[in-house]
Amino acid sequence: MDLLRSNLSRVRIPEPTNRVYKQECCLSFDTPISDGGLFIDMFTFLAFGKDYVGWNFEKTGNPVYLHVKKTKKLVPEDRPSKKPTLLAIGVDGGFDNNDAEYEETHNIVILPDYVSLSFPSVELPEKVRLAADAILRDAGAERKEQVSAWTADRKVESVYAMNLQQIDNSVVIPPSGWKCSQCDKTDNLWLNLTDGVILCGRKNWDGSGGNNHAVEHYKKTGYPLAVKLGTITADLEAADVFSYAEDENVLDPLLAQHLAFFGIDFSSLQKTEMTTAEKELDQNTNFEWNRIQESGQEVEPIFGPGFTGLVNLGNSCYLAATMQAVFSSRSFSSRYYINQSLKKAFEAAPADPTVDLNMQLTKLAHGLLSGKYSVPQFENDEDKSVATTPTSAVQEGIPPRMFKALVAASHPEFSSMRQQDALEFFLHFLDQVERANAGKAELDPARSFKFGVEDRILCSSGKVAYNRRNDYILSLNIPLHEATNKEELELFHKLKAEKPSEGKEVSGDEIVRPRVPLEACLASFSSPEEIHDFYSTALQAKTTAVKSAGLTSFPDYLVLHMRKFVMEEGWVPKKLDVYVDVPDIIDISHMRSKGHQPGEELLPDGVPTEDDSETPLANEDIVSQLVSMGFHLIHCQKAAINTSNAGVEEAMNWLLSHMDDPDIDAPISKGRGSESVDQSKVDTLISFGFQDDVARKALKASGGDIEKATDWIFSNPDASVSNMDATASNTTSGPNDADLPDGGGKYRLMGIVSHIGTSTHCGHYVAHILKDGRWVIFNDNKVGASINPPKDMGYLYFFERLNS
């Protein structure tokens, strides 16, 4: 007690604004359930596992800790499950996943000798008692972040329900035998609660569902509420009620009354139709879901170093799949695991290691690669000597909470609990890593994915221009017309056309999908394409130019993004149901850019004249492809305009670097003169020592991005000359490529991130990684030997360069 009293100055009572960590160690994935429990620093409120709390004492001198230890209780197997009211797991109102219950013990521990005092105890100083009570009452920083992200998932009462006018058409709805009043559909039927008309629902992206008759009826009449027939039971809250006026699923507190108006006795009805949410869930059990997850296969679980699963924090599979692929690269495993210890990272970290990217990446790397957390979870904790069967042996995996909270802090979408695009997250993550290692290129593992791209634009005047950029991914169109199984496809389409007339449907095993070789996708990237509305500085007018692309360097790791999401007529997004035949070894040597050739005359430097008052037009093909990736329409139009409709790659790069622009949502202005550069950005470049005219040219050439403008200036040393001499511009090499890795063009496939679902913002992501000579499936916290990796169904492909 005397020792504790002498250290009272190192004890604080947490205030509401303090972040209290009590569920997980800041340096590892140890928790109160771990063997040594968790030690909470009573001055900083950071938590540490038993192997790491000594490091914190050495660094800070803080000696007083609240030790929390949890021991599993035995719980009856027939414990009843609670009915969820929120689409969430592990939060109040969410799904009861029958988690184990624990006995919790607390002690006050004083370092360095680990003197332990029981808590609670009236003998403890009041300040210590108050501090410990406040820490234990606090929900915890980790928990608060998790719960706050689950918002807007509860159904709300419709504003139209209480005063809904119902029209007496003498309609009495029978208990069965329903059919759409406009077509022959007998499923996915909706009863309009105003006039009692039964109509079919919306048509899905793949042609299934209804024929849009219910929504068309709303557009004609304005009658707002409809209930899905087949979902009405005695539990009225579970019925699927949709408000067309509010465009969402809603609650109708007077549903019983509204149904009775049409003679429906809900108490006697049985559920025969899936709700909209259930339908979406059911679509996940289709071919794509089973094939990518290798469902039905006896997958042998794998444990040990490099085979640790990541717990799904709620729609976080995009993060899990991506990070498994990233940390399978030598660059990331060396930087944050092999060459950096947890202690070294902690010593270099600021006072709060939870906000240090280097620390949290080291923590994640050690969690994934050390094997410490990749051990079988046994049914009987008392007898761990009993061998478990492959089907029952599972691992708990590690929850990447702190990493997700940190890397997503600057991004409103990634910090939510909604599903996200794995491609967008991968690019955002590498950008964060590059920033964290700024000025230390030799330490930056993101560089191993970076490469240079050069676009050659041939104007109708015969003169050329070369534009350069750096990228982390090679985004590829999938040319369906290059399918290698055209005869089988034609027979399938005939069969598909004949089946309905026979009253039959095409079964899953009869479906034939196009097979497109990866070589065709790579050729599509390099092949010349026309650019309409290209402003030629040689002709001082808009014209049609021809653009071709090549790579100026080959990265250590090449990531290919397959553009499976496209826009159909009417701006309807669609996911291509296609196989891409991807070989284990590829050679992209032919894709190297040749650069400026002797005899080629460069387009003169310049910009469109200020008096051009025409409204700038965005190329519709570019815009539609960007929209299909989930970007906002006006953002996509601006991206196309600001890159002179040069192509999807250029537009997407501009878009990703301008998402936070204050005027990104502003309407598109008329006149080319309105595209003048931001004066503040010009002033910034001038402060770097560049001339005013050079700064303006660079910003216009790089879409207003200061960093890219700086690269552009260094790549164009003669930019201050208004009419650049063709022989003076050496475009085949330059500082832009100096820091990038380069080598041969042969690569081996090492990882696949596959997507299941109709959109990048819903569904599920799974990773398959080639490790120790065999393919391994990483499906969140499930890790096992892959029997049939879906090499032809990937969304992102990770290739490692073969040594020459």
mmCIF file of N, CA, C and O in Angstrom, residues 607-670:
data_model
loop_
_atom_site.group_PDB
_atom_site.id
_atom_site.type_symbol
_atom_site.label_atom_id
_atom_site.label_comp_id
_atom_site.label_asym_id
_atom_site.label_seq_id
_atom_site.Cartn_x
_atom_site.Cartn_y
_atom_site.Cartn_z
ATOM 1 N N VAL A 607 -2.641 25.795 -73.755
ATOM 2 C CA VAL A 607 -3.954 25.454 -73.213
ATOM 3 C C VAL A 607 -5.014 26.073 -74.109
ATOM 4 O O VAL A 607 -4.734 26.991 -74.882
ATOM 5 N N PRO A 608 -6.252 25.607 -74.039
ATOM 6 C CA PRO A 608 -7.323 26.200 -74.830
ATOM 7 C C PRO A 608 -7.473 27.673 -74.520
ATOM 8 O O PRO A 608 -7.226 28.117 -73.398
ATOM 9 N N THR A 609 -7.889 28.428 -75.517
ATOM 10 C CA THR A 609 -8.033 29.871 -75.344
ATOM 11 C C THR A 609 -9.158 30.188 -74.391
ATOM 12 O O THR A 609 -10.141 29.466 -74.266
ATOM 13 N N GLU A 610 -9.033 31.324 -73.698
ATOM 14 C CA GLU A 610 -9.994 31.708 -72.666
ATOM 15 C C GLU A 610 -11.364 32.044 -73.228
ATOM 16 O O GLU A 610 -12.348 31.993 -72.521
ATOM 17 N N ASP A 611 -11.436 32.397 -74.517
ATOM 18 C CA ASP A 611 -12.730 32.809 -75.050
ATOM 19 C C ASP A 611 -13.549 31.642 -75.590
ATOM 20 O O ASP A 611 -14.602 31.835 -76.174
ATOM 21 N N ASP A 612 -13.063 30.418 -75.399
ATOM 22 C CA ASP A 612 -13.841 29.242 -75.801
ATOM 23 C C ASP A 612 -14.991 29.082 -74.821
ATOM 24 O O ASP A 612 -14.814 28.661 -73.696
ATOM 25 N N SER A 613 -16.178 29.455 -75.212
ATOM 26 C CA SER A 613 -17.313 29.489 -74.279
ATOM 27 C C SER A 613 -18.155 28.230 -74.319
ATOM 28 O O SER A 613 -19.200 28.161 -73.712
ATOM 29 N N GLU A 614 -17.714 27.227 -75.064
ATOM 30 C CA GLU A 614 -18.497 25.990 -75.116
ATOM 31 C C GLU A 614 -18.458 25.271 -73.776
ATOM 32 O O GLU A 614 -17.491 25.340 -73.043
ATOM 33 N N THR A 615 -19.529 24.587 -73.441
ATOM 34 C CA THR A 615 -19.543 23.771 -72.233
ATOM 35 C C THR A 615 -18.640 22.566 -72.451
ATOM 36 O O THR A 615 -18.802 21.847 -73.427
ATOM 37 N N PRO A 616 -17.666 22.331 -71.552
ATOM 38 C CA PRO A 616 -16.813 21.153 -71.728
ATOM 39 C C PRO A 616 -17.632 19.874 -71.593
ATOM 40 O O PRO A 616 -18.482 19.759 -70.701
ATOM 41 N N LEU A 617 -17.402 18.947 -72.480
ATOM 42 C CA LEU A 617 -18.179 17.704 -72.487
ATOM 43 C C LEU A 617 -17.323 16.529 -72.038
ATOM 44 O O LEU A 617 -16.178 16.394 -72.441
ATOM 45 N N ALA A 618 -17.911 15.691 -71.190
ATOM 46 C CA ALA A 618 -17.220 14.499 -70.717
ATOM 47 C C ALA A 618 -17.551 13.326 -71.625
ATOM 48 O O ALA A 618 -18.694 13.175 -72.072
ATOM 49 N N ASN A 619 -16.550 12.484 -71.897
ATOM 50 C CA ASN A 619 -16.764 11.289 -72.707
ATOM 51 C C ASN A 619 -17.665 10.317 -71.940
ATOM 52 O O ASN A 619 -17.361 9.920 -70.819
ATOM 53 N N GLU A 620 -18.788 9.940 -72.552
ATOM 54 C CA GLU A 620 -19.786 9.116 -71.866
ATOM 55 C C GLU A 620 -19.243 7.738 -71.488
ATOM 56 O O GLU A 620 -19.603 7.180 -70.446
ATOM 57 N N ASP A 621 -18.395 7.142 -72.322
ATOM 58 C CA ASP A 621 -17.834 5.821 -72.014
ATOM 59 C C ASP A 621 -16.983 5.871 -70.749
ATOM 60 O O ASP A 621 -17.060 4.992 -69.888
ATOM 61 N N ILE A 622 -16.159 6.936 -70.659
ATOM 62 C CA ILE A 622 -15.309 7.083 -69.471
ATOM 63 C C ILE A 622 -16.175 7.265 -68.234
ATOM 64 O O ILE A 622 -15.977 6.631 -67.197
ATOM 65 N N VAL A 623 -17.168 8.139 -68.339
ATOM 66 C CA VAL A 623 -18.045 8.436 -67.203
ATOM 67 C C VAL A 623 -18.788 7.182 -66.751
ATOM 68 O O VAL A 623 -18.865 6.876 -65.561
ATOM 69 N N SER A 624 -19.340 6.426 -67.713
ATOM 70 C CA SER A 624 -20.143 5.255 -67.343
ATOM 71 C C SER A 624 -19.294 4.202 -66.632
ATOM 72 O O SER A 624 -19.752 3.565 -65.682
ATOM 73 N N GLN A 625 -18.057 4.017 -67.069
ATOM 74 C CA GLN A 625 -17.192 3.036 -66.408
ATOM 75 C C GLN A 625 -16.844 3.469 -64.995
ATOM 76 O O GLN A 625 -16.799 2.652 -64.075
ATOM 77 N N LEU A 626 -16.624 4.765 -64.798
ATOM 78 C CA LEU A 626 -16.313 5.253 -63.450
ATOM 79 C C LEU A 626 -17.539 5.145 -62.540
ATOM 80 O O LEU A 626 -17.415 4.768 -61.373
ATOM 81 N N VAL A 627 -18.710 5.474 -63.074
ATOM 82 C CA VAL A 627 -19.931 5.371 -62.272
ATOM 83 C C VAL A 627 -20.167 3.933 -61.843
ATOM 84 O O VAL A 627 -20.593 3.653 -60.721
ATOM 85 N N SER A 628 -19.862 2.982 -62.741
ATOM 86 C CA SER A 628 -20.064 1.569 -62.417
ATOM 87 C C SER A 628 -19.148 1.115 -61.289
ATOM 88 O O SER A 628 -19.408 0.105 -60.638
ATOM 89 N N MET A 629 -18.076 1.864 -61.048
ATOM 90 C CA MET A 629 -17.174 1.526 -59.943
ATOM 91 C C MET A 629 -17.660 2.121 -58.629
ATOM 92 O O MET A 629 -17.029 1.930 -57.583
ATOM 93 N N GLY A 630 -18.765 2.875 -58.675
ATOM 94 C CA GLY A 630 -19.339 3.401 -57.443
ATOM 95 C C GLY A 630 -19.096 4.882 -57.209
ATOM 96 O O GLY A 630 -19.475 5.420 -56.169
ATOM 97 N N PHE A 631 -18.469 5.595 -58.183
ATOM 98 C CA PHE A 631 -18.221 7.014 -58.005
ATOM 99 C C PHE A 631 -19.457 7.835 -58.384
ATOM 100 O O PHE A 631 -20.286 7.404 -59.180
ATOM 101 N N HIS A 632 -19.547 9.044 -57.833
ATOM 102 C CA HIS A 632 -20.673 9.933 -58.095
ATOM 103 C C HIS A 632 -20.588 10.476 -59.523
ATOM 104 O O HIS A 632 -19.499 10.759 -60.026
ATOM 105 N N LEU A 633 -21.760 10.642 -60.166
ATOM 106 C CA LEU A 633 -21.813 11.036 -61.573
ATOM 107 C C LEU A 633 -21.057 12.330 -61.850
ATOM 108 O O LEU A 633 -20.225 12.393 -62.755
ATOM 109 N N ILE A 634 -21.343 13.383 -61.073
ATOM 110 C CA ILE A 634 -20.707 14.682 -61.355
ATOM 111 C C ILE A 634 -19.198 14.608 -61.138
ATOM 112 O O ILE A 634 -18.418 15.242 -61.848
ATOM 113 N N HIS A 635 -18.758 13.768 -60.158
ATOM 114 C CA HIS A 635 -17.317 13.596 -59.943
ATOM 115 C C HIS A 635 -16.669 12.944 -61.166
ATOM 116 O O HIS A 635 -15.577 13.327 -61.581
ATOM 117 N N CYS A 636 -17.369 11.960 -61.725
ATOM 118 C CA CYS A 636 -16.845 11.249 -62.900
ATOM 119 C C CYS A 636 -16.755 12.172 -64.109
ATOM 120 O O CYS A 636 -15.797 12.120 -64.876
ATOM 121 N N GLN A 637 -17.776 13.026 -64.288
ATOM 122 C CA GLN A 637 -17.766 13.969 -65.409
ATOM 123 C C GLN A 637 -16.598 14.948 -65.277
ATOM 124 O O GLN A 637 -15.899 15.239 -66.251
ATOM 125 N N LYS A 638 -16.379 15.445 -64.048
ATOM 126 C CA LYS A 638 -15.271 16.368 -63.829
ATOM 127 C C LYS A 638 -13.928 15.699 -64.101
ATOM 128 O O LYS A 638 -13.009 16.301 -64.658
ATOM 129 N N ALA A 639 -13.824 14.422 -63.688
ATOM 130 C CA ALA A 639 -12.572 13.695 -63.902
ATOM 131 C C ALA A 639 -12.275 13.550 -65.387
ATOM 132 O O ALA A 639 -11.132 13.734 -65.829
ATOM 133 N N ALA A 640 -13.302 13.230 -66.180
ATOM 134 C CA ALA A 640 -13.106 13.086 -67.628
ATOM 135 C C ALA A 640 -12.715 14.420 -68.259
ATOM 136 O O ALA A 640 -11.802 14.496 -69.088
ATOM 137 N N ILE A 641 -13.399 15.491 -67.864
ATOM 138 C CA ILE A 641 -13.134 16.821 -68.434
ATOM 139 C C ILE A 641 -11.732 17.302 -68.080
ATOM 140 O O ILE A 641 -10.986 17.797 -68.924
ATOM 141 N N ASN A 642 -11.348 17.113 -66.797
ATOM 142 C CA ASN A 642 -10.054 17.624 -66.348
ATOM 143 C C ASN A 642 -8.876 16.825 -66.866
ATOM 144 O O ASN A 642 -7.723 17.220 -66.685
ATOM 145 N N THR A 643 -9.143 15.675 -67.477
ATOM 146 C CA THR A 643 -8.061 14.890 -68.096
ATOM 147 C C THR A 643 -8.238 14.845 -69.613
ATOM 148 O O THR A 643 -7.714 13.961 -70.276
ATOM 149 N N SER A 644 -9.006 15.796 -70.149
ATOM 150 C CA SER A 644 -9.211 15.925 -71.599
ATOM 151 C C SER A 644 -9.724 14.643 -72.238
ATOM 152 O O SER A 644 -9.390 14.312 -73.370
ATOM 153 N N ASN A 645 -10.563 13.905 -71.480
ATOM 154 C CA ASN A 645 -11.145 12.655 -71.995
ATOM 155 C C ASN A 645 -10.069 11.685 -72.479
ATOM 156 O O ASN A 645 -10.265 10.941 -73.431
ATOM 157 N N ALA A 646 -8.915 11.689 -71.786
ATOM 158 C CA ALA A 646 -7.789 10.870 -72.244
ATOM 159 C C ALA A 646 -8.006 9.383 -71.980
ATOM 160 O O ALA A 646 -7.361 8.557 -72.605
ATOM 161 N N GLY A 647 -8.874 9.029 -71.040
ATOM 162 C CA GLY A 647 -9.125 7.614 -70.776
ATOM 163 C C GLY A 647 -9.553 7.374 -69.334
ATOM 164 O O GLY A 647 -9.454 8.264 -68.479
ATOM 165 N N VAL A 648 -10.031 6.167 -69.069
ATOM 166 C CA VAL A 648 -10.523 5.823 -67.730
ATOM 167 C C VAL A 648 -9.405 5.876 -66.705
ATOM 168 O O VAL A 648 -9.595 6.349 -65.579
ATOM 169 N N GLU A 649 -8.200 5.387 -67.073
ATOM 170 C CA GLU A 649 -7.075 5.369 -66.135
ATOM 171 C C GLU A 649 -6.780 6.776 -65.625
ATOM 172 O O GLU A 649 -6.687 7.015 -64.420
ATOM 173 N N GLU A 650 -6.636 7.707 -66.588
ATOM 174 C CA GLU A 650 -6.293 9.078 -66.222
ATOM 175 C C GLU A 650 -7.405 9.702 -65.379
ATOM 176 O O GLU A 650 -7.142 10.384 -64.375
ATOM 177 N N ALA A 651 -8.660 9.448 -65.779
ATOM 178 C CA ALA A 651 -9.792 10.025 -65.049
ATOM 179 C C ALA A 651 -9.866 9.478 -63.636
ATOM 180 O O ALA A 651 -10.099 10.225 -62.679
ATOM 181 N N MET A 652 -9.645 8.159 -63.476
ATOM 182 C CA MET A 652 -9.735 7.563 -62.141
ATOM 183 C C MET A 652 -8.614 8.074 -61.246
ATOM 184 O O MET A 652 -8.834 8.355 -60.064
ATOM 185 N N ASN A 653 -7.422 8.228 -61.810
ATOM 186 C CA ASN A 653 -6.322 8.772 -61.014
ATOM 187 C C ASN A 653 -6.627 10.190 -60.547
ATOM 188 O O ASN A 653 -6.362 10.551 -59.395
ATOM 189 N N TRP A 654 -7.183 11.003 -61.454
ATOM 190 C CA TRP A 654 -7.553 12.371 -61.092
ATOM 191 C C TRP A 654 -8.609 12.339 -59.990
ATOM 192 O O TRP A 654 -8.522 13.076 -59.002
ATOM 193 N N LEU A 655 -9.587 11.444 -60.147
ATOM 194 C CA LEU A 655 -10.706 11.363 -59.210
ATOM 195 C C LEU A 655 -10.232 10.972 -57.815
ATOM 196 O O LEU A 655 -10.608 11.589 -56.817
ATOM 197 N N LEU A 656 -9.374 9.951 -57.730
ATOM 198 C CA LEU A 656 -8.916 9.469 -56.430
ATOM 199 C C LEU A 656 -8.078 10.512 -55.695
ATOM 200 O O LEU A 656 -8.052 10.537 -54.465
ATOM 201 N N SER A 657 -7.428 11.395 -56.447
ATOM 202 C CA SER A 657 -6.595 12.409 -55.795
ATOM 203 C C SER A 657 -7.339 13.722 -55.565
ATOM 204 O O SER A 657 -6.779 14.658 -55.000
ATOM 205 N N HIS A 658 -8.615 13.801 -56.004
ATOM 206 C CA HIS A 658 -9.376 15.044 -55.829
ATOM 207 C C HIS A 658 -10.696 14.845 -55.078
ATOM 208 O O HIS A 658 -11.546 15.725 -55.078
ATOM 209 N N MET A 659 -10.847 13.671 -54.435
ATOM 210 C CA MET A 659 -12.100 13.390 -53.735
ATOM 211 C C MET A 659 -12.380 14.400 -52.626
ATOM 212 O O MET A 659 -13.527 14.651 -52.271
ATOM 213 N N ASP A 660 -11.306 14.959 -52.040
ATOM 214 C CA ASP A 660 -11.478 15.879 -50.914
ATOM 215 C C ASP A 660 -11.471 17.346 -51.334
ATOM 216 O O ASP A 660 -11.468 18.234 -50.480
ATOM 217 N N ASP A 661 -11.452 17.628 -52.650
ATOM 218 C CA ASP A 661 -11.479 19.016 -53.101
ATOM 219 C C ASP A 661 -12.753 19.704 -52.605
ATOM 220 O O ASP A 661 -13.847 19.118 -52.673
ATOM 221 N N PRO A 662 -12.640 20.930 -52.108
ATOM 222 C CA PRO A 662 -13.835 21.613 -51.591
ATOM 223 C C PRO A 662 -14.911 21.859 -52.648
ATOM 224 O O PRO A 662 -16.088 21.975 -52.322
ATOM 225 N N ASP A 663 -14.517 21.933 -53.939
ATOM 226 C CA ASP A 663 -15.489 22.220 -54.998
ATOM 227 C C ASP A 663 -15.850 20.967 -55.797
ATOM 228 O O ASP A 663 -16.404 21.067 -56.886
ATOM 229 N N ILE A 664 -15.556 19.771 -55.252
ATOM 230 C CA ILE A 664 -15.780 18.544 -56.024
ATOM 231 C C ILE A 664 -17.260 18.335 -56.336
ATOM 232 O O ILE A 664 -17.619 17.738 -57.346
ATOM 233 N N ASP A 665 -18.149 18.843 -55.467
ATOM 234 C CA ASP A 665 -19.591 18.666 -55.693
ATOM 235 C C ASP A 665 -20.227 19.858 -56.413
ATOM 236 O O ASP A 665 -21.427 19.853 -56.671
ATOM 237 N N ALA A 666 -19.432 20.884 -56.705
ATOM 238 C CA ALA A 666 -19.973 22.061 -57.383
ATOM 239 C C ALA A 666 -20.352 21.732 -58.819
ATOM 240 O O ALA A 666 -19.725 20.876 -59.453
ATOM 241 N N PRO A 667 -21.385 22.392 -59.358
ATOM 242 C CA PRO A 667 -21.784 22.137 -60.754
ATOM 243 C C PRO A 667 -20.632 22.429 -61.718
ATOM 244 O O PRO A 667 -19.776 23.268 -61.445
ATOM 245 N N ILE A 668 -20.638 21.742 -62.854
ATOM 246 C CA ILE A 668 -19.594 21.937 -63.860
ATOM 247 C C ILE A 668 -19.823 23.280 -64.547
ATOM 248 O O ILE A 668 -20.913 23.560 -65.055
ATOM 249 N N SER A 669 -18.783 24.098 -64.523
ATOM 250 C CA SER A 669 -18.903 25.443 -65.090
ATOM 251 C C SER A 669 -18.794 25.397 -66.599
ATOM 252 O O SER A 669 -18.225 24.483 -67.182
ATOM 253 N N LYS A 670 -19.332 26.420 -67.232
ATOM 254 C CA LYS A 670 -19.227 26.544 -68.691
ATOM 255 C C LYS A 670 -17.930 27.249 -69.053
ATOM 256 O O LYS A 670 -17.423 28.071 -68.320
#
